[in-house]
Amino acid sequence: MKSAVETLNPTRVRLTVEVPFEELKDSLDAAYKKINQQVTVKGFRKGKIPARVIDQRFGRGAVLEEAVNDALPKFYTEAVNEAELSPLGQPDVDITELKDGETLNFTAEVDVRPALEIPDYSGIEVEVDAVEVTDEDVEKSVEQLRERFASTSPVERAAEDGDVVTIDLQAKVDGEVLEDGIANGVSYTIGSGELLDGIDDAVKGLSAGEEATFTSELKGGSAAGKEAEVTVKVTQVAARELPELDDEFAQLASEFDTLEELKADSRKRLANMKQFDQATQAQERVLEKLLELVEVPVPEKLLEDEINTRKHNLEHHQLGQMGLTLDKYLEIQGKTAEEFETETREAAVKGIKTQFVLDELVKKENLNVNQEELTEHLMRRAASSGMSPDQFAQAVVEGGQVPLLVGEVARGKALAVVVEAATVKDTNGEVVNLDDEEEETEAAEASETSEENAEG
């Protein structure tokens, strides 16, 4: 077999392959065997029909077609490996010449990963938010904890903001009560925004036993997205009572003995959270700077496939679970279809570029992934998916997704290398030193976010 490569553009090549006919022998034998099992000829046992008889009765052309279809993937793969190409997607194959007993010639056009030059990235500088925890932040955190330990007690008065009301609901669309439009004994905190739009105004001022009617767009159920006439009846009004902020509360709500100890712990936790956010911000901004340094051509077919994948996942998974259509989602987001298309394309381009650049860095820096790193990554992915580690690992193995996970870890390590070489300062002008282990974890997550759903 002989092959040659012609570069059509930075992301697409044409392979020209010439195969001597004798190299088709195994595929021809397999073709005769397959046809033998599928047909019957009077006078011959099944599977024992001579090749010359098959040629006479069914045509040599049918045998050649079967043999070529069997052999093409093998010869294509050999040509790709010989040329050291990294193909993306399936090739467009064209048989240019097939002479029985002489030769098989074909061409294969396919998208390939572009050759990238990674420049010196040690000069990258980014600015991130400073880690500052104010007294107001601490007070807000403690107040949220206090809210969780609030108690309620029934009152004989009209409902007010902050009250917890017990309500019965009935929803009608076009005058008909929906089968799934009745709910009784629902507990609702006025002002929480957790139920239907307009319910706060409807129940405020009502006492137990009173009802009101309002219109609202249903967020879920059989009539999701439709305007409904909703009748709400208040069966109980309860006032929320917050515990006193003192040492007794600290002992109730935490492992600490004093309120000051509780506040000190809240300050520490807030600082850790802001450092986590700062690290994530550093990863994302360094990645953006890195992508600006590298010229990355994007294969158009890969880009279109990626855009379609993102749209499909949004419409049929994310929005489907929320009972929303794409049009309704865009209306809620205040975006036009054109803006959505533009944003989706830009995100897809960034995802593909991120994967290409970080994969090139993995090769350049000779980065490897060990079992411990892969296991830690698998545990994080399992937690984010809502599955147990064992369930997630089984799904990954059965789906043949292990190489994808290895790639994610390797790209995270590559980004961590760049972040380590970059200069990161906060808004106060102070140099930020990121812990190496946290850096790799954050880098993996940052690279996953940017390249989400990108194929390669």
Coordinates of C-alpha atoms in Angstrom, one line a residue:
M1 CA 0.0 0.0 0.0
K2 CA 1.2 3.5 -0.9
S3 CA -0.3 6.7 0.5
A4 CA 0.2 10.5 0.1
V5 CA -1.1 13.4 2.1
E6 CA -2.3 16.7 0.6
T7 CA -3.1 19.6 2.9
L8 CA -6.3 21.3 1.8
N9 CA -6.3 23.9 4.6
P10 CA -4.9 24.0 8.2
T11 CA -7.6 21.7 9.4
R12 CA -8.4 19.4 6.5
V13 CA -6.3 16.9 4.4
R14 CA -6.8 14.6 1.5
L15 CA -5.2 11.1 1.6
T16 CA -4.6 9.4 -1.7
V17 CA -4.1 5.6 -1.2
E18 CA -3.1 3.0 -3.7
V19 CA -3.6 -0.7 -2.7
P20 CA -2.2 -3.6 -4.7
F21 CA -4.9 -6.1 -5.4
E22 CA -3.1 -8.9 -3.6
E23 CA -3.5 -7.0 -0.3
L24 CA -7.3 -7.5 -0.8
K25 CA -7.0 -11.3 -0.6
D26 CA -8.2 -11.6 3.1
S27 CA -11.1 -9.3 2.5
L28 CA -12.1 -11.2 -0.7
D29 CA -11.9 -14.5 1.2
A30 CA -14.1 -13.0 3.9
A31 CA -16.6 -11.7 1.3
Y32 CA -16.9 -15.2 -0.4
K33 CA -17.4 -16.7 3.1
K34 CA -20.1 -14.2 4.0
I35 CA -22.0 -14.6 0.8
N36 CA -21.7 -18.4 1.2
Q37 CA -23.6 -18.2 4.4
Q38 CA -26.3 -15.9 3.0
V39 CA -27.3 -17.7 -0.2
T40 CA -28.2 -21.2 -1.4
V41 CA -27.4 -22.8 -4.8
K42 CA -29.0 -26.1 -5.8
G43 CA -26.5 -28.9 -5.8
F44 CA -24.2 -27.4 -3.2
R45 CA -24.3 -27.5 0.6
K46 CA -24.7 -24.2 2.4
G47 CA -21.3 -22.7 2.9
K48 CA -19.6 -24.9 0.4
I49 CA -20.4 -23.0 -2.8
P50 CA -17.2 -22.5 -5.0
A51 CA -16.1 -18.9 -5.6
R52 CA -16.5 -19.4 -9.4
V53 CA -20.1 -20.4 -8.9
I54 CA -20.8 -17.3 -6.7
D55 CA -19.2 -15.1 -9.4
Q56 CA -21.4 -16.7 -12.1
R57 CA -24.6 -16.6 -10.1
F58 CA -24.3 -13.4 -8.2
G59 CA -21.6 -11.5 -10.0
R60 CA -18.0 -10.7 -9.3
G61 CA -19.0 -7.1 -8.7
A62 CA -21.0 -8.0 -5.6
V63 CA -18.0 -9.8 -4.1
L64 CA -15.7 -6.9 -4.9
E65 CA -18.1 -4.4 -3.3
E66 CA -18.3 -6.5 -0.1
A67 CA -14.5 -6.9 0.0
V68 CA -13.8 -3.3 -0.6
N69 CA -16.3 -2.2 2.1
D70 CA -14.5 -4.6 4.5
A71 CA -11.0 -3.5 3.6
L72 CA -11.4 0.3 3.4
P73 CA -11.4 1.1 7.1
K74 CA -8.2 -0.9 7.6
F75 CA -6.3 0.8 4.7
Y76 CA -7.6 4.2 5.8
T77 CA -6.4 3.6 9.4
E78 CA -3.0 2.5 8.1
A79 CA -2.7 5.6 5.9
V80 CA -3.6 7.9 8.9
N81 CA -1.1 6.2 11.2
E82 CA 1.6 6.3 8.5
A83 CA 1.1 10.1 8.0
E84 CA 0.8 10.6 11.8
L85 CA -2.5 12.4 11.5
S86 CA -5.0 13.2 14.3
P87 CA -8.3 12.9 12.4
L88 CA -11.5 14.5 13.7
G89 CA -14.7 12.8 12.7
Q90 CA -15.4 10.4 9.8
P91 CA -13.7 10.8 6.5
D92 CA -15.3 11.4 3.1
V93 CA -14.1 8.5 1.0
D94 CA -14.2 8.3 -2.8
I95 CA -13.1 5.2 -4.7
T96 CA -11.2 6.6 -7.7
E97 CA -10.2 3.3 -9.3
L98 CA -11.0 -0.4 -8.8
K99 CA -9.5 -2.8 -11.4
D100 CA -10.2 -6.5 -10.7
G101 CA -6.9 -8.3 -10.2
E102 CA -4.8 -5.1 -10.4
T103 CA -5.4 -2.2 -8.0
L104 CA -7.7 -0.3 -5.6
N105 CA -7.2 3.4 -5.4
F106 CA -9.2 5.8 -3.2
T107 CA -9.1 9.2 -1.6
A108 CA -10.2 10.2 1.9
E109 CA -10.8 13.8 3.0
V110 CA -11.0 14.3 6.7
D111 CA -10.7 17.1 9.3
V112 CA -7.6 17.0 11.4
R113 CA -6.3 18.7 14.5
P114 CA -4.3 21.8 13.4
A115 CA -0.6 22.0 14.0
L116 CA -0.2 24.6 16.8
E117 CA 2.8 26.6 18.0
I118 CA 2.7 27.3 21.7
P119 CA 4.6 30.5 22.4
D120 CA 6.4 31.5 25.6
Y121 CA 3.5 31.9 28.1
S122 CA 5.6 32.9 31.1
G123 CA 4.9 36.6 30.6
I124 CA 1.1 36.2 31.1
E125 CA -0.2 38.6 33.8
V126 CA -3.8 38.7 35.1
E127 CA -5.6 40.5 37.8
V128 CA -8.2 38.9 40.2
D129 CA -10.4 40.1 42.9
A130 CA -8.8 40.5 46.3
V131 CA -9.8 38.2 49.1
E132 CA -11.5 40.5 51.6
V133 CA -14.1 39.5 54.2
T134 CA -16.0 42.4 55.8
D135 CA -17.9 42.6 59.0
E136 CA -21.0 43.0 56.9
D137 CA -20.2 39.6 55.1
V138 CA -19.9 37.9 58.5
E139 CA -23.1 39.4 59.8
K140 CA -24.9 38.3 56.7
S141 CA -23.6 34.8 57.0
V142 CA -24.6 34.5 60.7
E143 CA -28.1 36.0 59.9
Q144 CA -28.6 33.3 57.2
L145 CA -27.8 30.7 59.8
R146 CA -30.2 32.3 62.2
E147 CA -32.9 32.2 59.6
R148 CA -32.5 28.4 59.4
F149 CA -33.2 28.1 63.1
A150 CA -36.3 30.3 63.0
S151 CA -39.5 28.9 64.6
T152 CA -43.1 29.6 63.7
S153 CA -46.2 30.1 65.7
P154 CA -49.8 30.6 64.5
V155 CA -51.2 34.1 64.7
E156 CA -54.8 35.5 64.5
R157 CA -54.1 38.3 62.0
A158 CA -53.7 39.0 58.3
A159 CA -50.6 37.7 56.6
E160 CA -47.6 39.9 56.2
D161 CA -44.2 39.8 54.5
G162 CA -42.0 37.1 56.1
D163 CA -45.0 35.1 57.5
V164 CA -45.3 31.4 56.8
V165 CA -48.7 30.6 55.4
T166 CA -50.4 27.3 54.8
I167 CA -52.3 27.4 51.6
D168 CA -54.5 25.4 49.2
L169 CA -54.1 26.1 45.5
Q170 CA -56.3 25.5 42.4
A171 CA -55.2 26.3 38.9
K172 CA -57.5 26.7 35.8
V173 CA -56.5 27.1 32.2
D174 CA -59.3 28.2 29.8
G175 CA -61.8 27.8 32.6
E176 CA -60.9 24.1 33.3
V177 CA -59.3 22.9 36.5
L178 CA -56.0 21.1 35.6
E179 CA -55.7 17.5 36.8
D180 CA -52.3 18.4 38.3
G181 CA -53.5 21.9 39.2
I182 CA -54.6 21.2 42.8
A183 CA -52.3 21.3 45.8
N184 CA -53.4 21.4 49.4
G185 CA -51.6 22.2 52.6
V186 CA -48.7 23.9 50.9
S187 CA -46.3 25.8 53.3
Y188 CA -45.0 29.1 51.8
T189 CA -42.9 31.9 53.2
I190 CA -44.2 35.2 51.8
G191 CA -41.5 37.0 49.9
S192 CA -39.4 33.9 49.2
G193 CA -40.3 33.8 45.5
E194 CA -40.4 30.1 45.6
L195 CA -43.9 29.6 44.1
L196 CA -45.8 31.4 41.4
D197 CA -45.4 35.0 40.3
G198 CA -48.0 37.1 41.9
I199 CA -48.7 34.9 44.9
D200 CA -47.1 37.3 47.4
D201 CA -49.5 40.1 46.5
A202 CA -52.4 37.7 46.5
V203 CA -51.9 36.3 50.0
K204 CA -50.7 39.4 51.8
G205 CA -53.6 40.8 53.8
L206 CA -55.5 37.5 53.9
S207 CA -56.4 35.9 57.2
A208 CA -57.0 32.2 57.8
G209 CA -60.1 31.1 55.9
E210 CA -59.9 33.8 53.2
E211 CA -59.0 33.4 49.6
A212 CA -58.0 35.4 46.5
T213 CA -57.6 34.8 42.8
F214 CA -54.8 35.9 40.5
T215 CA -53.3 35.1 37.1
S216 CA -49.8 33.6 36.7
E217 CA -47.7 31.7 34.2
L218 CA -47.3 28.1 35.3
K219 CA -43.7 27.0 35.8
G220 CA -44.2 23.3 35.5
G221 CA -46.7 20.5 35.1
S222 CA -48.9 19.6 32.2
A223 CA -49.6 23.3 31.3
A224 CA -46.1 24.7 31.9
G225 CA -45.7 28.1 30.2
K226 CA -49.4 28.8 30.0
E227 CA -51.4 31.6 31.8
A228 CA -53.5 30.2 34.5
E229 CA -56.2 31.5 36.9
V230 CA -55.0 30.6 40.3
T231 CA -57.2 30.5 43.4
V232 CA -55.3 30.5 46.7
K233 CA -56.9 29.9 50.1
V234 CA -55.1 30.6 53.3
T235 CA -55.7 28.0 56.0
Q236 CA -53.2 29.3 58.5
V237 CA -50.9 32.3 59.1
A238 CA -47.8 31.8 61.2
A239 CA -45.3 34.4 62.3
R240 CA -41.6 33.5 62.1
E241 CA -39.6 34.1 65.3
L242 CA -35.8 34.4 65.1
P243 CA -33.6 33.2 67.9
E244 CA -31.6 35.8 69.9
L245 CA -28.0 36.2 68.7
D246 CA -26.1 35.1 71.7
D247 CA -23.9 32.3 73.1
E248 CA -26.9 30.1 73.5
F249 CA -27.7 30.4 69.8
A250 CA -24.0 29.6 68.9
Q251 CA -24.3 26.4 71.0
L252 CA -27.6 25.5 69.3
A253 CA -26.5 26.2 65.7
S254 CA -22.8 25.0 65.8
E255 CA -20.1 23.2 67.7
F256 CA -18.9 26.5 69.3
D257 CA -19.6 27.8 72.8
T258 CA -19.7 31.5 72.1
L259 CA -21.1 33.8 69.4
E260 CA -17.7 35.3 68.9
E261 CA -16.2 31.8 68.1
L262 CA -19.1 31.2 65.6
K263 CA -18.4 34.6 63.9
A264 CA -14.7 33.8 63.7
D265 CA -15.4 30.5 62.1
S266 CA -17.8 32.2 59.6
R267 CA -15.1 34.7 58.7
K268 CA -12.6 31.8 58.1
R269 CA -15.1 29.9 55.9
L270 CA -15.9 33.0 53.9
A271 CA -12.2 33.7 53.4
N272 CA -11.8 30.1 52.1
M273 CA -14.7 30.4 49.8
K274 CA -13.4 33.7 48.4
Q275 CA -9.9 32.2 47.9
F276 CA -11.6 29.3 46.0
D277 CA -13.4 31.9 43.8
Q278 CA -10.2 33.8 43.4
A279 CA -8.4 30.7 42.2
T280 CA -11.1 29.9 39.8
Q281 CA -11.0 33.4 38.4
A282 CA -7.2 33.2 38.0
Q283 CA -7.6 29.9 36.0
E284 CA -10.2 31.4 33.7
R285 CA -8.3 34.6 33.1
V286 CA -5.0 32.9 32.5
L287 CA -6.8 30.6 30.0
E288 CA -8.2 33.5 28.2
K289 CA -4.8 35.1 27.9
L290 CA -3.3 31.8 26.7
L291 CA -5.9 31.5 24.0
E292 CA -5.1 35.0 22.8
L293 CA -1.5 34.0 22.3
V294 CA -2.2 31.0 20.0
E295 CA -3.6 31.1 16.5
V296 CA -6.1 28.2 16.5
P297 CA -7.9 27.4 13.2
V298 CA -11.2 25.6 13.9
P299 CA -12.6 22.9 11.6
E300 CA -16.0 24.2 10.3
K301 CA -17.7 20.8 10.4
L302 CA -16.5 20.1 14.0
L303 CA -17.7 23.6 15.0
E304 CA -21.2 23.0 13.5
D305 CA -21.4 19.6 15.2
E306 CA -20.4 21.2 18.5
I307 CA -23.0 24.0 18.1
N308 CA -25.7 21.4 17.4
T309 CA -24.7 19.3 20.4
R310 CA -24.9 22.3 22.7
K311 CA -28.3 23.3 21.4
H312 CA -29.6 19.7 21.7
N313 CA -28.3 19.4 25.3
L314 CA -29.9 22.7 26.3
E315 CA -33.3 22.0 24.7
H316 CA -33.7 18.3 25.4
H317 CA -32.0 18.0 28.8
Q318 CA -31.6 21.2 30.7
L319 CA -34.7 23.0 29.6
G320 CA -36.7 19.8 29.2
Q321 CA -36.2 19.1 32.9
M322 CA -37.5 22.6 33.8
G323 CA -40.5 22.3 31.5
L324 CA -39.3 25.2 29.3
T325 CA -39.1 25.6 25.5
L326 CA -36.2 27.4 23.9
D327 CA -38.4 30.3 23.0
K328 CA -39.6 30.7 26.6
Y329 CA -36.0 30.4 27.9
L330 CA -34.8 33.2 25.5
E331 CA -37.8 35.3 26.7
I332 CA -36.8 34.8 30.3
Q333 CA -33.2 35.6 29.5
G334 CA -34.1 38.7 27.5
K335 CA -32.2 37.4 24.5
T336 CA -33.1 37.3 20.8
A337 CA -32.6 34.1 18.7
E338 CA -29.7 35.9 16.9
E339 CA -28.0 36.7 20.2
F340 CA -28.4 33.1 21.3
E341 CA -26.9 31.8 18.1
T342 CA -23.9 34.2 18.4
E343 CA -23.3 33.3 22.0
T344 CA -23.5 29.5 21.3
R345 CA -21.1 29.8 18.4
E346 CA -18.6 31.8 20.5
A347 CA -18.8 29.3 23.4
A348 CA -18.3 26.4 21.0
V349 CA -15.3 28.1 19.4
K350 CA -13.7 28.7 22.8
G351 CA -14.4 25.1 23.9
I352 CA -12.7 23.6 20.8
K353 CA -9.8 26.0 21.0
T354 CA -9.3 25.3 24.7
Q355 CA -9.1 21.6 24.0
F356 CA -6.7 21.9 21.1
V357 CA -4.3 24.3 23.0
L358 CA -4.3 22.3 26.2
D359 CA -3.8 19.0 24.4
E360 CA -0.8 20.5 22.6
L361 CA 0.5 21.7 26.0
V362 CA 0.1 18.1 27.4
K363 CA 2.4 16.9 24.6
K364 CA 4.8 19.8 24.9
E365 CA 5.2 19.4 28.6
N366 CA 5.1 15.5 28.5
L367 CA 2.4 15.4 31.1
N368 CA 1.0 12.1 32.3
V369 CA -2.0 11.1 34.4
N370 CA -1.6 8.6 37.2
Q371 CA -4.3 6.4 38.8
E372 CA -4.6 8.6 41.9
E373 CA -5.3 11.7 39.8
L374 CA -7.8 9.9 37.7
T375 CA -9.6 8.5 40.7
E376 CA -9.8 12.0 42.4
H377 CA -11.2 13.4 39.2
L378 CA -13.7 10.6 38.9
M379 CA -14.9 11.3 42.4
R380 CA -15.4 15.0 41.7
R381 CA -17.3 14.2 38.5
A382 CA -19.5 11.7 40.3
A383 CA -20.4 14.2 43.0
S384 CA -21.4 16.8 40.4
S385 CA -23.5 14.3 38.5
G386 CA -25.4 13.2 41.6
M387 CA -24.2 9.6 41.1
S388 CA -22.2 7.5 43.5
P389 CA -18.5 7.0 42.6
D390 CA -19.2 3.3 41.8
Q391 CA -22.2 4.1 39.6
F392 CA -20.3 6.8 37.8
A393 CA -17.2 4.6 37.3
Q394 CA -19.3 1.8 35.9
A395 CA -21.1 4.2 33.5
V396 CA -17.7 5.6 32.4
V397 CA -16.2 2.2 31.7
E398 CA -19.3 0.8 30.0
G399 CA -19.5 3.9 27.8
G400 CA -15.8 3.7 26.8
Q401 CA -15.3 7.2 28.4
V402 CA -12.1 6.5 30.3
P403 CA -9.9 8.2 27.7
L404 CA -12.1 11.3 27.9
L405 CA -11.6 11.5 31.6
V406 CA -7.9 11.0 31.3
G407 CA -7.9 13.8 28.7
E408 CA -9.7 16.1 31.1
V409 CA -7.2 15.5 33.9
A410 CA -4.3 16.0 31.6
R411 CA -5.7 19.3 30.3
G412 CA -6.2 20.5 33.9
K413 CA -2.6 19.7 34.6
A414 CA -1.5 21.6 31.5
L415 CA -3.5 24.7 32.5
A416 CA -2.0 24.5 36.0
V417 CA 1.5 24.6 34.4
V418 CA 0.6 27.8 32.7
V419 CA -1.0 29.4 35.8
E420 CA 2.1 28.5 37.8
A421 CA 4.3 30.4 35.2
A422 CA 1.9 33.4 35.1
T423 CA 1.9 36.4 37.3
V424 CA -1.4 36.7 39.2
K425 CA -2.1 39.9 41.2
D426 CA -5.2 41.0 43.1
T427 CA -6.9 44.3 42.8
N428 CA -4.7 45.6 45.7
G429 CA -1.6 44.9 43.6
E430 CA -0.6 42.0 45.8
V431 CA 0.9 38.9 44.1
V432 CA -1.4 35.8 44.6
N433 CA 0.3 32.5 45.3
L434 CA -2.0 29.6 44.5
D435 CA -1.4 26.2 46.2
D436 CA -0.2 23.7 43.6
E437 CA -2.8 21.0 44.5
E438 CA -5.7 23.4 44.5
E439 CA -4.3 24.9 41.3
E440 CA -4.5 21.6 39.4
T441 CA -8.0 20.9 40.8
E442 CA -9.3 24.4 39.8
A443 CA -7.5 24.2 36.4
A444 CA -9.2 20.9 35.6
E445 CA -12.6 22.4 36.4
A446 CA -11.8 25.6 34.5
S447 CA -10.7 23.8 31.4
E448 CA -13.8 21.5 31.6
T449 CA -16.1 24.5 31.8
S450 CA -14.5 26.2 28.8
E451 CA -14.4 23.1 26.6
E452 CA -17.6 21.6 27.7
N453 CA -19.0 19.2 25.1
A454 CA -16.1 20.0 22.7
E455 CA -15.2 16.9 20.7
G456 CA -11.8 15.8 19.6

